[in-house]
Short mmCIF file of C-alpha atoms and ligand atoms in Angstrom, two decimals:
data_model
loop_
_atom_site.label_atom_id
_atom_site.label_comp_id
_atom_site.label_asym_id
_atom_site.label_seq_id
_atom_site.Cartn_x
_atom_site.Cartn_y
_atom_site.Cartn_z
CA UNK A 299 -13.50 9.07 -87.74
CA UNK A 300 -14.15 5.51 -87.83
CA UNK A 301 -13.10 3.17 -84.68
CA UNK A 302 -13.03 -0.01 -87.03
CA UNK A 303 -9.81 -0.79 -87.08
CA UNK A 304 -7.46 -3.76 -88.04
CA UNK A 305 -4.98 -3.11 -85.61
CA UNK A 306 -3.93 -5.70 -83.05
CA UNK A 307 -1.21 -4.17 -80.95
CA UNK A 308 -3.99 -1.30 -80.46
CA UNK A 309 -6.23 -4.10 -79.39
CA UNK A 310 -3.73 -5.59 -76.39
CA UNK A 311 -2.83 -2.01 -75.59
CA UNK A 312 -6.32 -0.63 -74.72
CA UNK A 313 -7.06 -4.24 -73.15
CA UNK A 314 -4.13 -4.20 -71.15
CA UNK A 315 -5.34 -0.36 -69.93
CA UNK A 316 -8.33 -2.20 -68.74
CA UNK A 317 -10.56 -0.47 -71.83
CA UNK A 318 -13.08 -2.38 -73.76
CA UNK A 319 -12.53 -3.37 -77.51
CA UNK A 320 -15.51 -4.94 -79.99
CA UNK A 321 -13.75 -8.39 -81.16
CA UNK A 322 -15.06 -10.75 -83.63
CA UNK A 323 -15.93 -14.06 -83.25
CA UNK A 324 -17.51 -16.50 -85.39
CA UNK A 325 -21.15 -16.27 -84.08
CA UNK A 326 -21.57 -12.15 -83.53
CA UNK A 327 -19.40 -9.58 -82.43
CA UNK A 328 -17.93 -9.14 -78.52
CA UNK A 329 -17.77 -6.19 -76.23
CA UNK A 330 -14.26 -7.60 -74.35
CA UNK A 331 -12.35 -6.77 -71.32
CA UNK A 332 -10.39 -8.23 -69.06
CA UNK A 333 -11.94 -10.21 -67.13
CA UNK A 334 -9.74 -9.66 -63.82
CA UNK A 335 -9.94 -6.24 -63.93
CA UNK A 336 -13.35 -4.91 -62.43
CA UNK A 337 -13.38 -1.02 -63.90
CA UNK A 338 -13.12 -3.23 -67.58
CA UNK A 339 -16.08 -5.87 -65.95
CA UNK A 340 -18.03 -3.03 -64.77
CA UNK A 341 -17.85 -0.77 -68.22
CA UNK A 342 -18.84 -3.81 -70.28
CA UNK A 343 -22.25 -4.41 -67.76
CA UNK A 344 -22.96 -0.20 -67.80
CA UNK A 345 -21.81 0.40 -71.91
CA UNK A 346 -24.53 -2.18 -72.80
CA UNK A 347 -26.98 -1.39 -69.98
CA UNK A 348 -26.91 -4.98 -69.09
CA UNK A 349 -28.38 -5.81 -65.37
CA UNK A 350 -25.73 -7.62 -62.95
CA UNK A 351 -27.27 -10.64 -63.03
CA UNK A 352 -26.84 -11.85 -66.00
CA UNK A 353 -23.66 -13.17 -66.33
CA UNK A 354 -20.71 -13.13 -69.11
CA UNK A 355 -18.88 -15.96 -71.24
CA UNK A 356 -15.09 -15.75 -70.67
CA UNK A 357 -13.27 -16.29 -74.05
CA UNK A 358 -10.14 -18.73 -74.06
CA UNK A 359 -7.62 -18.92 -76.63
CA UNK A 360 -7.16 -22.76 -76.26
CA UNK A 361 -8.65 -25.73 -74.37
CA UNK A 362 -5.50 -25.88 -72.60
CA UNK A 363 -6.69 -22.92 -70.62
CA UNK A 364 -9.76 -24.51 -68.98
CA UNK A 365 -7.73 -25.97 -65.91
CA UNK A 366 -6.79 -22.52 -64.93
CA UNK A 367 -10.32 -21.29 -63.86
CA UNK A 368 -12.54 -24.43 -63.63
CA UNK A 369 -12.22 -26.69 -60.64
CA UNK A 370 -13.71 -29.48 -62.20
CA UNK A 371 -14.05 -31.16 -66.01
CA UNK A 372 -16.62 -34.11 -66.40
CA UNK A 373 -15.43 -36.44 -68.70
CA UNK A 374 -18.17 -35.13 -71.35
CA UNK A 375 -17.21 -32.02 -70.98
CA UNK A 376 -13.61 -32.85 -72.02
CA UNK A 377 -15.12 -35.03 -75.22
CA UNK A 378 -17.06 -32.07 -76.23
CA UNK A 379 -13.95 -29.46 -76.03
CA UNK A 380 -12.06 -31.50 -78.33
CA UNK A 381 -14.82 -31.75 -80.52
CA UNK A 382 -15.87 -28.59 -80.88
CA UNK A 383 -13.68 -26.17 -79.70
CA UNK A 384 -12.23 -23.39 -80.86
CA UNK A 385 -16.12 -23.32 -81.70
CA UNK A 386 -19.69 -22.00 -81.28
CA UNK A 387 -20.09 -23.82 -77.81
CA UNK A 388 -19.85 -22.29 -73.97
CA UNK A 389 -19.53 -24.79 -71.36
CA UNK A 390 -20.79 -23.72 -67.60
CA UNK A 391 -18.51 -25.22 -65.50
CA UNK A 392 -17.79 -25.35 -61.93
CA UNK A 393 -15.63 -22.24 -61.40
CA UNK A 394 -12.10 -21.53 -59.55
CA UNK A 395 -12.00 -19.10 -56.84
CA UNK A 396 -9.96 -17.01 -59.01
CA UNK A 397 -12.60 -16.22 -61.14
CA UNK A 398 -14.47 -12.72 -59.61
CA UNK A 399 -17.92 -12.96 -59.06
CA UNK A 400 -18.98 -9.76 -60.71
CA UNK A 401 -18.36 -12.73 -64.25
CA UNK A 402 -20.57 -14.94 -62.79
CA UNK A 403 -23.22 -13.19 -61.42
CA UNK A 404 -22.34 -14.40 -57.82
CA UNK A 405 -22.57 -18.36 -59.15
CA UNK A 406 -20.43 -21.05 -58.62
CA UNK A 407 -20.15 -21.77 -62.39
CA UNK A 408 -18.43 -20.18 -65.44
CA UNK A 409 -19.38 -19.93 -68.58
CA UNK A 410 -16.43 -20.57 -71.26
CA UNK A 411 -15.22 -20.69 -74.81
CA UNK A 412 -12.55 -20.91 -77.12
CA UNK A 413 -14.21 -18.93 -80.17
CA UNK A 414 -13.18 -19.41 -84.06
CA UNK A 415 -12.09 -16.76 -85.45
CA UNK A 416 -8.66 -16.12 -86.78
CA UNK A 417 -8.63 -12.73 -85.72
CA UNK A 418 -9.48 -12.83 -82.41
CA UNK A 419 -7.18 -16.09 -81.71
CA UNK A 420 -4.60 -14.41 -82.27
CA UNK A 421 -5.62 -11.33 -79.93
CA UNK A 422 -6.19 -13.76 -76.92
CA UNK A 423 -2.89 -15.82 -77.46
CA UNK A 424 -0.88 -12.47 -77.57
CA UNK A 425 -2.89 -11.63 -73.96
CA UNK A 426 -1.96 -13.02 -70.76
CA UNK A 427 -5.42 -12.60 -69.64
CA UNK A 428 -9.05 -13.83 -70.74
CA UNK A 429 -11.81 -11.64 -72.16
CA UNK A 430 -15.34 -11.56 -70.76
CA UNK A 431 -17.45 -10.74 -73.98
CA UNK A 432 -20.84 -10.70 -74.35
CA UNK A 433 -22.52 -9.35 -77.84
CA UNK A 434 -21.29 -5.52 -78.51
CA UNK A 435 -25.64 -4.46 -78.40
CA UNK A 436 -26.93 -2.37 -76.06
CA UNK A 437 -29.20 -4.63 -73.30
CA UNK A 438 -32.21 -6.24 -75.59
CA UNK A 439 -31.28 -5.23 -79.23
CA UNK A 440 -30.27 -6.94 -82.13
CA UNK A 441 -26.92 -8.70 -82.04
CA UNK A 442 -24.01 -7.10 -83.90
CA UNK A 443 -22.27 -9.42 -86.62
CA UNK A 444 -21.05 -6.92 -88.48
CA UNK A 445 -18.54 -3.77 -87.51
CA UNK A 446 -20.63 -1.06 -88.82
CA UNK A 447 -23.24 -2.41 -86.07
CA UNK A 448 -20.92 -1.70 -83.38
CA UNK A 449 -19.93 1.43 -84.57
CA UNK A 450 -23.63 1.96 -84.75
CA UNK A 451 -24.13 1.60 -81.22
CA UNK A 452 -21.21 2.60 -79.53
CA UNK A 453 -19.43 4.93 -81.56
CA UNK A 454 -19.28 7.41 -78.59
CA UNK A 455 -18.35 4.65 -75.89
CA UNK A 456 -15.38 2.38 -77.29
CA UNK A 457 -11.98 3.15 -78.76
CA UNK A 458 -12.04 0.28 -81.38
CA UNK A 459 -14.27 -2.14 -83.15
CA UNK A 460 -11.70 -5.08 -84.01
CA UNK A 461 -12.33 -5.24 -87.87
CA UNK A 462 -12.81 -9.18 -88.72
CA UNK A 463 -15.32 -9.00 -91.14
CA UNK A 464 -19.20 -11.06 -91.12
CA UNK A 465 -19.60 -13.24 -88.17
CA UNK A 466 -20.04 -16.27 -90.29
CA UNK A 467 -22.09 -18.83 -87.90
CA UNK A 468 -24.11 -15.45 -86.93
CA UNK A 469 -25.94 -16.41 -84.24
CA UNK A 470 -25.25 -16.79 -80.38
CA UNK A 471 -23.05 -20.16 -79.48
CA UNK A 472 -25.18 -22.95 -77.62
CA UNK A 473 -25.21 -23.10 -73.94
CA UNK A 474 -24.22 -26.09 -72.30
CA UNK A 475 -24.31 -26.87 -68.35
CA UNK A 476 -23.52 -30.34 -66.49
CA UNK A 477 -25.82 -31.85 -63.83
CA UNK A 478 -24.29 -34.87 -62.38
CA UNK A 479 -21.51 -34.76 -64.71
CA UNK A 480 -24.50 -35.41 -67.38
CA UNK A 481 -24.53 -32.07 -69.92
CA UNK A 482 -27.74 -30.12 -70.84
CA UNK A 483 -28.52 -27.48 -73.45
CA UNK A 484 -28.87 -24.42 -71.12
CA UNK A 485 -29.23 -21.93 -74.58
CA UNK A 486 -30.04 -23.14 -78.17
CA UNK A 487 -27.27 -21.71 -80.32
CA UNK A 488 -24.97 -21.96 -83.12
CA UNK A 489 -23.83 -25.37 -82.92
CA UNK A 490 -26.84 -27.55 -83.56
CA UNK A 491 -28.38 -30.37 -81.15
CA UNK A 492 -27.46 -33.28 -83.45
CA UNK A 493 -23.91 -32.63 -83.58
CA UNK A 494 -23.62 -32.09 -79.91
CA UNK A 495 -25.43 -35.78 -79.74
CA UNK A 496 -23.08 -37.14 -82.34
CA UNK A 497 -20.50 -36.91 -79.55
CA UNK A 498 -22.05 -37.35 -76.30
CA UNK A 499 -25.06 -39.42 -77.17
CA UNK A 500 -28.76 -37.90 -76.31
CA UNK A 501 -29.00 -34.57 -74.47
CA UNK A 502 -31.57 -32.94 -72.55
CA UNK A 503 -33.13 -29.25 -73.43
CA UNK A 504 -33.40 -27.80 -69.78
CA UNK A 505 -36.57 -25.45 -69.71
CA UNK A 506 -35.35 -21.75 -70.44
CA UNK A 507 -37.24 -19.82 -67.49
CA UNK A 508 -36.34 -23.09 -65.12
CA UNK A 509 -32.04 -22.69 -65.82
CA UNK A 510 -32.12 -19.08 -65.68
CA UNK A 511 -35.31 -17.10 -65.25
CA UNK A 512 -33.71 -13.68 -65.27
CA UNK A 513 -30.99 -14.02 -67.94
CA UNK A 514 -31.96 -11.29 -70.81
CA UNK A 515 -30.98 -14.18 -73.13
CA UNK A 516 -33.43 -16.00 -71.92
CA UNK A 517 -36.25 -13.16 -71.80
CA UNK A 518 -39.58 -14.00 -73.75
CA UNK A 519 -38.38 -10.52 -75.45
CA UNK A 520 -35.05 -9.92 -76.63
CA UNK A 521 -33.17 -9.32 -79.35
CA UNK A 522 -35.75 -6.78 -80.91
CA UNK A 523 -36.17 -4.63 -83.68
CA UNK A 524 -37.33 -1.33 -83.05
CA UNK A 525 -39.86 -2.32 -85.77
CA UNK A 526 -42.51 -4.00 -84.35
CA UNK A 527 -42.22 -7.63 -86.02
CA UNK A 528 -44.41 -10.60 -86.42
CA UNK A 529 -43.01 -14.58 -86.25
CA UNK A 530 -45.56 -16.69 -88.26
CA UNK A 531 -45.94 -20.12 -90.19
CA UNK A 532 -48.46 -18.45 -93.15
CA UNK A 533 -47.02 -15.24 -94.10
CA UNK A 534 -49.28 -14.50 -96.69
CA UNK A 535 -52.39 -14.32 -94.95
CA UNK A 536 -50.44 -12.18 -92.34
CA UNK A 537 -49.34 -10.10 -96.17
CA UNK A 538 -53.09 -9.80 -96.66
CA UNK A 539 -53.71 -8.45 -92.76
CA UNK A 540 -51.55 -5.58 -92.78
CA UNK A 541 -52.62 -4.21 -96.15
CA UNK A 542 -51.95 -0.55 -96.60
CA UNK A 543 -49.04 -0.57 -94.34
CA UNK A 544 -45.35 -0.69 -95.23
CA UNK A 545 -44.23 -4.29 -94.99
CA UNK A 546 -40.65 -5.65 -94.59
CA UNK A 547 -40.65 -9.67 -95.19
CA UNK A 548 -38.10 -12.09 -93.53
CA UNK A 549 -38.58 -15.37 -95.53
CA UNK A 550 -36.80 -18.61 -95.12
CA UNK A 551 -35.83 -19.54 -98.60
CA UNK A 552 -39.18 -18.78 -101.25
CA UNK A 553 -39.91 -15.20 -102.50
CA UNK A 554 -43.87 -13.97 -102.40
CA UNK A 555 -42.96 -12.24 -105.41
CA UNK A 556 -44.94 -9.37 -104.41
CA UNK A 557 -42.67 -5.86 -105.52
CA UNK A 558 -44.87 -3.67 -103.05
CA UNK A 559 -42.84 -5.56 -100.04
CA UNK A 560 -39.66 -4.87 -98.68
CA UNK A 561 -38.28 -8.52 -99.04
CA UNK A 562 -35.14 -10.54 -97.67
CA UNK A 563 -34.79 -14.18 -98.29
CA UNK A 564 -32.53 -16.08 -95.61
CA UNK A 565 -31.09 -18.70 -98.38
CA UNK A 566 -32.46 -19.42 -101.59
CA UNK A 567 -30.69 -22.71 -102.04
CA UNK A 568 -32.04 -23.42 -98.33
CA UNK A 569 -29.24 -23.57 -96.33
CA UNK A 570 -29.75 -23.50 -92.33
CA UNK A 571 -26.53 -22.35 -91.88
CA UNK A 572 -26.23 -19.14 -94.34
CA UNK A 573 -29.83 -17.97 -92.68
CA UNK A 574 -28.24 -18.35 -89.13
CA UNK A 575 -25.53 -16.43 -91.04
CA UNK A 576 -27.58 -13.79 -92.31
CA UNK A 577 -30.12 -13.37 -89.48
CA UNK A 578 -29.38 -10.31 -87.52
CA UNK A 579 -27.90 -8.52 -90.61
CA UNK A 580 -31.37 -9.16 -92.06
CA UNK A 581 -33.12 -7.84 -89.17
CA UNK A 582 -30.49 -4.95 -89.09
CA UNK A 583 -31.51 -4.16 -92.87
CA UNK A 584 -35.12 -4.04 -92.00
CA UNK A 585 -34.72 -2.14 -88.86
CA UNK A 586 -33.54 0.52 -91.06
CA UNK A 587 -35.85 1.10 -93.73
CA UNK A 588 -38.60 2.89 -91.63
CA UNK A 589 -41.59 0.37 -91.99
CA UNK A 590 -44.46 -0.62 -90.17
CA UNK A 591 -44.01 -3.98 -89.80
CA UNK A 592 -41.67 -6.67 -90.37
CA UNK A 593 -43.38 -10.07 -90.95
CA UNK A 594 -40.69 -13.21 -90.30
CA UNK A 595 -41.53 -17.00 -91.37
CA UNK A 596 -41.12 -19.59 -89.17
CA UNK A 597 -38.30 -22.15 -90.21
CA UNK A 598 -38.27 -25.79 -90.35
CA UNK A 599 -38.12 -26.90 -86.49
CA UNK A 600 -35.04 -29.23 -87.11
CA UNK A 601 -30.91 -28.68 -86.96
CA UNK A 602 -30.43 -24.78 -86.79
CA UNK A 603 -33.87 -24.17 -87.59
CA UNK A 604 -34.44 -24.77 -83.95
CA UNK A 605 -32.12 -22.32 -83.08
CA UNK A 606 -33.44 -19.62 -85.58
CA UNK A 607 -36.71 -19.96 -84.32
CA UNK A 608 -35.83 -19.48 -80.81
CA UNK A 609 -34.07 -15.76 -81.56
CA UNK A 610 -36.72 -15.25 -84.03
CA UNK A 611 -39.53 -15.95 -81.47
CA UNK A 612 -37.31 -13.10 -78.67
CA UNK A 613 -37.27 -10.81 -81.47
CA UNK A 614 -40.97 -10.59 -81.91
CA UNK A 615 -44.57 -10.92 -81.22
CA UNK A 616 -45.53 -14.70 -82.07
CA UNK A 617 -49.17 -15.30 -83.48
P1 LIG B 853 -24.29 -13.74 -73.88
O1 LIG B 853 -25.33 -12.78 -73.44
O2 LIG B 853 -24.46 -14.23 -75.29
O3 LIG B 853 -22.92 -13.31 -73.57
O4 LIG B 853 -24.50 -15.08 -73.02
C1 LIG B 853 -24.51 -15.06 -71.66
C2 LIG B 853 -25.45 -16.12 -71.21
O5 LIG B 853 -24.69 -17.22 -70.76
C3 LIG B 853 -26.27 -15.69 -70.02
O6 LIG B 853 -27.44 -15.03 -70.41
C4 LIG B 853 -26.57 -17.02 -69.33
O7 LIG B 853 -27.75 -17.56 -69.88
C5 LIG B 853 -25.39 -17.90 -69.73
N1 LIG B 853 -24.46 -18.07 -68.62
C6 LIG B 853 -23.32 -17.41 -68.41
N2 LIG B 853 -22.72 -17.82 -67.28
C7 LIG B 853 -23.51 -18.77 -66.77
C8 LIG B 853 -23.45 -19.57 -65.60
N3 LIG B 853 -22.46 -19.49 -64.75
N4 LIG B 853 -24.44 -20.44 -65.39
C9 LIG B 853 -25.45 -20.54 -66.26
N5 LIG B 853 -25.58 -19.81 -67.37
C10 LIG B 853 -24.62 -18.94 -67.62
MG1 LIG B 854 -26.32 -10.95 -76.02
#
């Protein structure tokens, strides 16, 4: 039987037992429990075979919330929540005592959002306690932004897979820390650079392996394909390489027109934000189809691209 489910009041029930439920949000799918309750803390760090270190986003239902378990908002921080939340942006705060460390990984910061999605809203308004959620993947796969994927993986571990359809940002939200009240992009994500800069004027990029060496996110190899994949600028000489083996092709938005490849095209009309949409479904697709090799092109370096590129380049071997 199928553990996608539309029902709410099942939701709050098996979060209120301190279980974990697969929510929805707007950039991929979340494996959620309470976040005061350390059996549901614990489960969500040994269902996904995540290490202890890396710590979880808690998931608001409203700005409003913040003041509860942050001690302290810089004034940038408060310009971006009203810009962009609910939205695909975590801010890492400095956290309240009554936030457990097993959430933070031991630091004095929290990472938190208000996510935008309808669905899961709704959940978090009906509970009197915020969800940690990170993605509903096992440690170092492909992000889930689709049910079926978290039925895929955790059929035999979870009671319910909140149905709320295609994540449709579909990638990770952007990171964003403070350092002397001043905010830095900590993870690229689904909000892009430019509108983050539209608000608080120019940011910095902290170096990846500098914020958080350890952080799977942050690992040179992540969010992989069982299929070994290529990232590359010319995929048709990389075509012309592999000949004789079974090909899957992840192109931005211009076929090769070759019918011997497997082929998925991001956007045809070129649209950043349907490939950041479609991304992990893509992979997902490819993952499937028992090939040899899945070659993805590089997108343009600018807006989402950016962010694209960076799961693209976790996903696979760069040449
Ligand atoms: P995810 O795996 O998408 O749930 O995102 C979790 C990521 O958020 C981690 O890998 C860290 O990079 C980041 N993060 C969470 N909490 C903190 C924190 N307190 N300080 C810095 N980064 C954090
Ligand atoms: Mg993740």
């Amino acid at each position: 039987m199928s553990i996608v489910s539309k029902d709410i009041q099942k939701a709050i029930t098996l979060l209120t037992n301190e279980e974990l439920v697969a929510i929805p949000t707007e950039t991929v799918y979340g494996l959620a429990g309470n976040i005061y309750s350390e059996k549901a803390v614990t489960r969500i760090f040994s269902t996904k075979k995540r290490p202890f270190f890396n710590p979880l986003i808690v998931h608001i239902s409203g700005g409003e919330v913040l003041k509860t378990i942050v001690s302290h908002i810089p004034e940038k921080a408060k310009l971006l929540a009203d810009a962009f939340w609910p939205g695909s942006m975590t801010l890492v705060l400095k956290k309240n005592d009554i936030i457990p460390d097993i959430i933070t990984a031991g630091k004095d910061t929290v990472a938190v959002r208000v996510p935008n999605h309808p669905v899961t809203l709704k959940l978090l308004k009906q509970l009197p306690f915020p969800l940690a959620a990170p993605s509903a993947n096992p440690f170092g796969c492909i992000s889930p932004t689709k049910p079926i994927h978290v039925e895929r993986y955790f059929k035999n571990d979870i009671q319910q897979v909140l149905e709320g359809g295609s994540c449709t940002n579909g990638i990770e939200s952007t990171i964003i820390g403070f350092e002397n009240n001043q905010p830095i992009i900590y993870r690229l994500g689904a909000l892009a650079i430019e509108d983050i800069e539209a608000v608080v004027g120019k940011v910095s990029i902290k170096n990846k392996k500098e914020h958080s060496p350890n952080a799977p996110g942050m690992l040179a190899r992540h969010y992989a394909p069982a299929t070994k994949t290529f990232l590359v600028e010319d995929i048709a000489s990389m075509v012309k390489s592999q000949l004789g083996k079974k090909i899957g092709l992840l192109v931005f938005k211009d076929s090769l027109h070759d019918p011997s490849l497997t082929e998925i095209i991001l956007s045809k009309k070129g649209s950043m934000h349907e490939a950041a949409s479609k991304l992990y479904d893509s992979l997902h697709e490819l993952d499937c189809k028992k090939l040899d090799v899945i070659i993805a092109e590089r997108l343009p370096d600018i807006g989402l691209g950016k962010s694209i590129n960076d799961r693209l380049q976790r996903a696979t071997f760069s040449i």
